[in-house]
Amino acid sequence: MSIRVEHITKSFGTFKALDDVSLTIPTNKLVALLGPSGSGKTTLLRIIAGLEIPDQGSGSIYFDEEDVLNRKAPHRQVGFVFQHYALFRHMTVFENIAFGLKVKPKKNRPSKEIIKNRVDELLKLIQLEGLAGRYPNQLSGGQRQRVALARALAVEPKVLLLDEPFGALDAQVRLELRRWLRRLHEEILVTSVFVTHDQEEALEVADFVVVMNHGKIEQIGTPEDVFHRPETEFVMNFIGQVNQFHGRVEQGKGVFGKLVIEDEHISETDHAEAHLFVRPHEIRVYTKQSNSHEVPVIVEHIHQAGPRVRLELRTDEDKLLQVEMTHEDYKKAALNMDDKAYISVRNSRIFIADTICMNS
């Protein structure tokens, strides 16, 4: 089932949580709503679920081709998973998972045998066989969140919505569960939308990422698109670590202090203000200067723990840069604290007014 959101606006008093938002979520895809606090992602999720109502006269929500905006939450066939599990503490794991089936109207309620079989299937799916008789306080946080997900799936929803499903868990459990969720989605193939502010989580788990800011959508794309081909300065800044330079355009070149970037696409925008963004791994470091475009820096900090060596370098203009390099390249460079070095930019992203230029 696809989800189509058209021109949705939602205000809380004078605060506009959503501002004319439209997007389409393809059938059977896992989509992340990613953004900082207050960007509108949870409000959008709750409106899709029917837990919030958009401003009067505002837009439509379609499940496939059916407008469900005026349909109440229980009638939208949506499964919803909350950040803090929302399990019934007085019920066992089995009873929690079976709850949605048992409270169905009598004419639609499955038999006890069908309910048992469905719960057993879900316990196997979430890898918690043998824990049916336990209570929530006897489970770990990761196990409780799996039970919450099984409860949402028990009623066979057409759409699965998850609000920061791993936000209350520690880092290692989050890592394990997000990989598990990806594998689970590939098995059950239900259209799913999850809210997160964790960029790594969104990029690893989702088929598509919707980047939100101040109630608007900044970009919709695959994880590769939003990371490698950001369409706005906000997306470039928000997703992944980045170094930013302010400068101007002169004769087809971006001039950022002593750093000069040539690009044929910016030849017509002389004197325009320009912003250059460079990922830490796209900066090369040399111990000797080979051309005038290489910028002198001083090594201020070296952090060798982890898969890559992280450096902090300061330019003559007192700008601090974050740089990453392989351990092999670091050993070849033989850099030490307070050494003088030189840098060049390999790949970058230039934003000029509303124009974007990619440099290599």
Short mmCIF file of C-alpha atoms in Angstrom, two decimals:
data_model
loop_
_atom_site.label_atom_id
_atom_site.label_comp_id
_atom_site.label_asym_id
_atom_site.label_seq_id
_atom_site.Cartn_x
_atom_site.Cartn_y
_atom_site.Cartn_z
CA MET A 1 0.00 0.00 0.00
CA SER A 2 1.37 3.41 -0.95
CA ILE A 3 0.93 6.55 1.18
CA ARG A 4 0.40 9.94 -0.40
CA VAL A 5 0.46 13.13 1.64
CA GLU A 6 -0.82 16.26 -0.09
CA HIS A 7 -0.45 19.82 1.19
CA ILE A 8 -0.67 19.09 4.91
CA THR A 9 -0.31 21.97 7.37
CA LYS A 10 -0.47 21.67 11.14
CA SER A 11 -0.17 24.42 13.73
CA PHE A 12 -0.03 24.31 17.51
CA GLY A 13 -1.03 27.81 18.53
CA THR A 14 1.39 30.15 16.76
CA PHE A 15 3.89 27.36 16.06
CA LYS A 16 3.62 25.85 12.59
CA ALA A 17 4.75 22.23 12.95
CA LEU A 18 4.04 21.35 9.29
CA ASP A 19 3.98 23.85 6.45
CA ASP A 20 2.28 22.61 3.26
CA VAL A 21 3.97 19.19 3.27
CA SER A 22 3.54 16.76 0.37
CA LEU A 23 5.24 13.42 -0.27
CA THR A 24 4.64 9.94 -1.64
CA ILE A 25 5.79 6.76 0.12
CA PRO A 26 5.95 3.82 -2.31
CA THR A 27 4.34 0.47 -1.59
CA ASN A 28 6.36 -1.91 0.64
CA LYS A 29 9.22 0.56 1.16
CA LEU A 30 10.83 1.46 4.48
CA VAL A 31 11.05 5.25 4.73
CA ALA A 32 12.79 7.36 7.37
CA LEU A 33 11.56 10.79 8.45
CA LEU A 34 14.84 12.42 9.52
CA GLY A 35 15.37 15.81 11.09
CA PRO A 36 16.24 17.73 14.25
CA SER A 37 13.83 18.23 17.15
CA GLY A 38 10.94 20.46 16.13
CA SER A 39 11.28 19.69 12.41
CA GLY A 40 7.76 18.20 12.21
CA LYS A 41 8.62 14.55 11.61
CA THR A 42 6.66 13.09 14.55
CA THR A 43 3.68 15.36 13.82
CA LEU A 44 3.63 14.10 10.23
CA LEU A 45 3.78 10.48 11.42
CA ARG A 46 0.91 11.03 13.85
CA ILE A 47 -1.22 12.68 11.15
CA ILE A 48 -0.64 9.70 8.85
CA ALA A 49 -1.72 7.45 11.76
CA GLY A 50 -4.81 9.53 12.50
CA LEU A 51 -3.57 10.48 15.98
CA GLU A 52 -3.39 14.17 15.02
CA ILE A 53 -5.69 16.22 12.81
CA PRO A 54 -4.20 18.73 10.35
CA ASP A 55 -5.37 22.34 10.23
CA GLN A 56 -8.91 22.77 8.95
CA GLY A 57 -9.11 22.68 5.18
CA SER A 58 -5.56 21.33 4.94
CA GLY A 59 -4.77 18.73 2.30
CA SER A 60 -5.34 14.99 2.08
CA ILE A 61 -3.85 11.65 3.15
CA TYR A 62 -4.23 8.77 0.69
CA PHE A 63 -3.66 5.08 1.32
CA ASP A 64 -3.34 3.85 -2.25
CA GLU A 65 -6.08 5.93 -3.91
CA GLU A 66 -8.36 6.20 -0.87
CA ASP A 67 -8.48 9.46 1.10
CA VAL A 68 -8.33 8.50 4.78
CA LEU A 69 -7.98 12.00 6.24
CA ASN A 70 -11.43 11.90 7.85
CA ARG A 71 -11.10 8.30 8.97
CA LYS A 72 -10.29 7.83 12.67
CA ALA A 73 -7.11 6.04 13.74
CA PRO A 74 -8.70 2.65 14.62
CA HIS A 75 -10.16 2.44 11.11
CA ARG A 76 -6.97 3.18 9.15
CA GLN A 77 -5.43 -0.30 9.59
CA VAL A 78 -2.20 1.21 10.86
CA GLY A 79 0.25 -0.41 13.26
CA PHE A 80 1.98 2.13 15.52
CA VAL A 81 5.14 1.53 17.58
CA PHE A 82 6.03 4.11 20.22
CA GLN A 83 9.50 5.02 21.51
CA HIS A 84 8.78 3.85 25.06
CA TYR A 85 7.13 0.54 24.09
CA ALA A 86 3.70 1.37 25.67
CA LEU A 87 3.30 -2.28 26.70
CA PHE A 88 0.69 -3.27 29.26
CA ARG A 89 2.71 -4.04 32.38
CA HIS A 90 0.05 -6.34 33.87
CA MET A 91 -0.07 -8.50 30.73
CA THR A 92 2.34 -11.22 29.63
CA VAL A 93 4.23 -11.05 26.35
CA PHE A 94 1.60 -13.33 24.80
CA GLU A 95 -1.27 -11.17 26.07
CA ASN A 96 0.37 -7.97 24.87
CA ILE A 97 0.85 -9.31 21.35
CA ALA A 98 -2.66 -10.78 21.25
CA PHE A 99 -4.34 -7.63 22.60
CA GLY A 100 -5.24 -6.05 19.25
CA LEU A 101 -6.79 -9.29 18.04
CA LYS A 102 -8.80 -9.90 21.21
CA VAL A 103 -10.40 -6.45 21.27
CA LYS A 104 -11.67 -6.61 17.70
CA PRO A 105 -15.48 -6.50 17.32
CA LYS A 106 -16.95 -9.93 17.93
CA LYS A 107 -17.91 -10.49 14.30
CA ASN A 108 -14.30 -9.82 13.18
CA ARG A 109 -12.52 -11.40 16.13
CA PRO A 110 -10.41 -14.49 15.30
CA SER A 111 -10.87 -17.70 17.28
CA LYS A 112 -8.62 -18.47 20.24
CA GLU A 113 -6.76 -21.03 18.17
CA ILE A 114 -6.09 -18.55 15.34
CA ILE A 115 -4.94 -15.92 17.87
CA LYS A 116 -2.57 -18.43 19.49
CA ASN A 117 -1.14 -19.44 16.13
CA ARG A 118 -0.69 -15.81 15.10
CA VAL A 119 1.10 -14.92 18.35
CA ASP A 120 3.33 -17.99 18.07
CA GLU A 121 4.26 -16.95 14.51
CA LEU A 122 5.13 -13.45 15.68
CA LEU A 123 7.18 -14.69 18.63
CA LYS A 124 9.22 -16.70 16.17
CA LEU A 125 9.48 -13.70 13.84
CA ILE A 126 10.84 -11.45 16.62
CA GLN A 127 13.08 -14.26 17.90
CA LEU A 128 11.50 -14.42 21.37
CA GLU A 129 10.11 -17.95 21.36
CA GLY A 130 9.85 -19.29 24.91
CA LEU A 131 9.21 -15.86 26.49
CA ALA A 132 5.43 -15.78 25.96
CA GLY A 133 4.72 -16.05 29.70
CA ARG A 134 7.05 -13.27 30.83
CA TYR A 135 5.96 -9.77 31.83
CA PRO A 136 7.48 -6.59 30.37
CA ASN A 137 9.55 -5.89 33.51
CA GLN A 138 11.25 -9.27 33.00
CA LEU A 139 12.53 -8.27 29.55
CA SER A 140 15.42 -6.15 28.33
CA GLY A 141 14.72 -2.87 26.52
CA GLY A 142 15.46 -4.46 23.16
CA GLN A 143 13.13 -7.37 23.89
CA ARG A 144 10.33 -5.02 24.97
CA GLN A 145 10.65 -3.07 21.74
CA ARG A 146 10.42 -6.29 19.73
CA VAL A 147 7.23 -7.19 21.61
CA ALA A 148 5.82 -3.73 20.84
CA LEU A 149 6.58 -4.29 17.17
CA ALA A 150 4.97 -7.77 17.23
CA ARG A 151 1.85 -6.30 18.84
CA ALA A 152 1.62 -3.73 16.04
CA LEU A 153 2.03 -6.47 13.41
CA ALA A 154 -0.50 -8.84 15.01
CA VAL A 155 -3.49 -7.08 13.45
CA GLU A 156 -1.86 -7.32 10.00
CA PRO A 157 -1.70 -3.56 9.37
CA LYS A 158 -1.52 -2.16 5.87
CA VAL A 159 0.92 0.47 7.13
CA LEU A 160 3.50 0.25 9.93
CA LEU A 161 4.53 3.51 11.67
CA LEU A 162 7.37 3.74 14.19
CA ASP A 163 8.13 6.83 16.30
CA GLU A 164 11.82 6.81 17.28
CA PRO A 165 11.54 3.06 17.93
CA PHE A 166 15.08 2.71 19.28
CA GLY A 167 15.44 6.10 20.95
CA ALA A 168 15.24 4.75 24.51
CA LEU A 169 17.87 2.04 23.99
CA ASP A 170 21.63 2.10 24.47
CA ALA A 171 23.95 2.37 21.47
CA GLN A 172 24.83 -1.31 21.09
CA VAL A 173 21.22 -2.48 21.34
CA ARG A 174 20.16 0.21 18.85
CA LEU A 175 22.75 -1.05 16.39
CA GLU A 176 21.55 -4.64 16.70
CA LEU A 177 17.85 -3.75 16.47
CA ARG A 178 18.09 -1.48 13.45
CA ARG A 179 19.84 -4.25 11.51
CA TRP A 180 17.17 -6.65 12.72
CA LEU A 181 14.41 -4.23 11.62
CA ARG A 182 15.93 -4.04 8.13
CA ARG A 183 15.95 -7.85 7.84
CA LEU A 184 12.43 -8.05 9.28
CA HIS A 185 11.11 -5.53 6.78
CA GLU A 186 12.58 -7.51 3.89
CA GLU A 187 10.67 -10.53 5.20
CA ILE A 188 7.26 -8.98 5.92
CA LEU A 189 7.25 -6.27 3.20
CA VAL A 190 4.73 -3.85 4.68
CA THR A 191 4.87 -0.15 3.86
CA SER A 192 6.71 1.33 6.84
CA VAL A 193 7.62 4.82 8.04
CA PHE A 194 9.88 5.50 10.99
CA VAL A 195 10.90 8.72 12.70
CA THR A 196 14.49 9.26 13.79
CA HIS A 197 16.95 12.06 14.47
CA ASP A 198 19.84 9.59 14.13
CA GLN A 199 21.40 10.11 10.69
CA GLU A 200 23.33 6.84 10.76
CA GLU A 201 20.15 4.95 11.61
CA ALA A 202 18.23 6.50 8.72
CA LEU A 203 21.04 5.93 6.21
CA GLU A 204 21.55 2.30 7.22
CA VAL A 205 17.93 1.14 7.54
CA ALA A 206 15.77 3.10 5.10
CA ASP A 207 15.04 2.64 1.40
CA PHE A 208 14.29 6.36 1.20
CA VAL A 209 15.06 9.26 3.55
CA VAL A 210 12.83 12.31 3.96
CA VAL A 211 14.90 15.13 5.47
CA MET A 212 12.76 17.67 7.35
CA ASN A 213 13.47 21.10 8.83
CA HIS A 214 11.14 23.73 10.30
CA GLY A 215 8.00 21.92 9.14
CA LYS A 216 9.14 21.54 5.53
CA ILE A 217 10.75 18.80 3.48
CA GLU A 218 14.28 19.69 2.44
CA GLN A 219 14.96 16.59 0.34
CA ILE A 220 13.59 13.12 -0.45
CA GLY A 221 15.96 10.50 -1.78
CA THR A 222 17.83 7.28 -1.27
CA PRO A 223 20.45 7.24 1.52
CA GLU A 224 23.11 7.64 -1.19
CA ASP A 225 21.30 10.65 -2.66
CA VAL A 226 20.93 12.61 0.55
CA PHE A 227 24.50 11.90 1.68
CA HIS A 228 26.40 12.29 -1.59
CA ARG A 229 24.05 14.61 -3.51
CA PRO A 230 22.45 16.99 -0.97
CA GLU A 231 20.13 19.53 -2.55
CA THR A 232 20.28 22.19 0.17
CA GLU A 233 22.83 23.59 2.60
CA PHE A 234 20.75 22.27 5.49
CA VAL A 235 20.93 18.68 4.21
CA MET A 236 24.67 19.01 3.61
CA ASN A 237 25.18 20.33 7.14
CA PHE A 238 22.79 17.97 8.89
CA ILE A 239 23.81 14.65 7.41
CA GLY A 240 27.34 13.61 8.28
CA GLN A 241 30.24 15.69 9.49
CA VAL A 242 31.31 18.50 7.20
CA ASN A 243 33.72 21.42 7.01
CA GLN A 244 32.27 24.71 5.80
CA PHE A 245 34.05 27.61 4.12
CA HIS A 246 32.59 31.03 3.29
CA GLY A 247 33.83 32.90 0.24
CA ARG A 248 32.94 34.36 -3.13
CA VAL A 249 33.13 33.65 -6.84
CA GLU A 250 35.82 35.23 -8.99
CA GLN A 251 36.26 34.41 -12.69
CA GLY A 252 34.88 30.91 -12.52
CA LYS A 253 36.64 30.08 -9.28
CA GLY A 254 35.37 29.73 -5.75
CA VAL A 255 37.70 31.69 -3.48
CA PHE A 256 37.61 30.65 0.18
CA GLY A 257 40.51 32.40 1.85
CA LYS A 258 43.62 30.68 0.51
CA LEU A 259 41.58 27.74 -0.76
CA VAL A 260 40.62 28.16 -4.44
CA ILE A 261 38.23 25.76 -6.21
CA GLU A 262 37.86 25.87 -9.99
CA ASP A 263 34.54 24.89 -11.53
CA GLU A 264 33.16 25.52 -15.02
CA HIS A 265 29.57 25.74 -13.69
CA ILE A 266 30.18 28.92 -11.69
CA SER A 267 31.77 31.08 -14.40
CA GLU A 268 28.64 33.24 -14.80
CA THR A 269 28.22 34.19 -11.16
CA ASP A 270 31.15 36.54 -10.48
CA HIS A 271 31.16 38.27 -7.09
CA ALA A 272 28.36 36.05 -5.76
CA GLU A 273 28.59 34.82 -2.18
CA ALA A 274 29.59 31.15 -2.05
CA HIS A 275 29.61 28.41 0.58
CA LEU A 276 31.89 25.41 0.21
CA PHE A 277 31.23 22.14 2.07
CA VAL A 278 33.82 19.37 2.34
CA ARG A 279 33.52 16.03 4.12
CA PRO A 280 36.45 15.21 6.45
CA HIS A 281 37.50 12.22 4.32
CA GLU A 282 37.63 14.39 1.17
CA ILE A 283 40.54 16.51 2.42
CA ARG A 284 44.03 15.35 1.52
CA VAL A 285 46.98 16.18 3.76
CA TYR A 286 50.58 16.64 2.58
CA THR A 287 53.81 17.31 4.47
CA LYS A 288 55.22 19.40 1.60
CA GLN A 289 53.55 21.97 -0.63
CA SER A 290 53.55 21.06 -4.33
CA ASN A 291 51.35 23.88 -5.71
CA SER A 292 49.91 27.24 -4.68
CA HIS A 293 46.38 25.85 -4.26
CA GLU A 294 47.43 23.73 -1.28
CA VAL A 295 46.58 25.52 1.97
CA PRO A 296 49.02 25.58 4.93
CA VAL A 297 47.71 24.23 8.25
CA ILE A 298 48.97 23.32 11.72
CA VAL A 299 48.18 19.92 13.28
CA GLU A 300 46.33 20.62 16.54
CA HIS A 301 44.98 17.20 17.51
CA ILE A 302 45.39 13.58 16.43
CA HIS A 303 42.91 10.85 17.38
CA GLN A 304 44.00 7.38 16.29
CA ALA A 305 41.39 5.17 18.00
CA GLY A 306 38.84 3.71 15.60
CA PRO A 307 38.82 2.61 11.97
CA ARG A 308 40.19 5.96 10.71
CA VAL A 309 42.58 8.56 12.07
CA ARG A 310 40.88 11.86 12.85
CA LEU A 311 42.87 15.10 12.71
CA GLU A 312 42.08 18.65 13.76
CA LEU A 313 43.95 21.13 11.59
CA ARG A 314 44.03 24.92 11.93
CA THR A 315 44.52 27.23 8.95
CA ASP A 316 46.42 30.52 8.89
CA GLU A 317 42.99 32.20 9.01
CA ASP A 318 42.28 30.47 12.35
CA LYS A 319 39.72 28.05 10.89
CA LEU A 320 39.59 24.61 12.51
CA LEU A 321 39.12 21.70 10.10
CA GLN A 322 38.12 18.10 10.78
CA VAL A 323 40.00 15.62 8.61
CA GLU A 324 39.85 11.82 8.36
CA MET A 325 42.45 9.54 6.80
CA THR A 326 43.28 5.85 6.79
CA HIS A 327 45.82 4.54 9.29
CA GLU A 328 48.05 3.58 6.35
CA ASP A 329 48.02 7.13 4.92
CA TYR A 330 48.62 8.56 8.39
CA LYS A 331 51.71 6.40 8.87
CA LYS A 332 53.04 7.45 5.47
CA ALA A 333 52.51 11.12 6.30
CA ALA A 334 54.29 10.73 9.68
CA LEU A 335 52.39 13.67 11.15
CA ASN A 336 52.83 14.84 14.72
CA MET A 337 51.22 17.46 16.93
CA ASP A 338 52.13 21.06 15.97
CA ASP A 339 53.55 19.98 12.61
CA LYS A 340 53.01 22.23 9.62
CA ALA A 341 51.20 20.54 6.74
CA TYR A 342 49.25 21.38 3.59
CA ILE A 343 45.79 20.40 2.43
CA SER A 344 43.83 20.16 -0.80
CA VAL A 345 40.19 19.36 -1.43
CA ARG A 346 39.28 16.24 -3.40
CA ASN A 347 35.47 16.49 -3.66
CA SER A 348 33.28 19.33 -2.44
CA ARG A 349 29.86 20.88 -2.71
CA ILE A 350 29.46 24.57 -3.54
CA PHE A 351 26.23 26.47 -2.92
CA ILE A 352 25.90 29.86 -4.67
CA ALA A 353 22.59 31.62 -4.05
CA ASP A 354 20.20 28.81 -5.12
CA THR A 355 22.70 27.15 -7.44
CA ILE A 356 24.62 23.98 -6.57
CA CYS A 357 27.93 23.03 -8.18
CA MET A 358 29.69 19.71 -7.64
CA ASN A 359 33.47 19.76 -7.73
CA SER A 360 35.83 16.85 -8.12
#
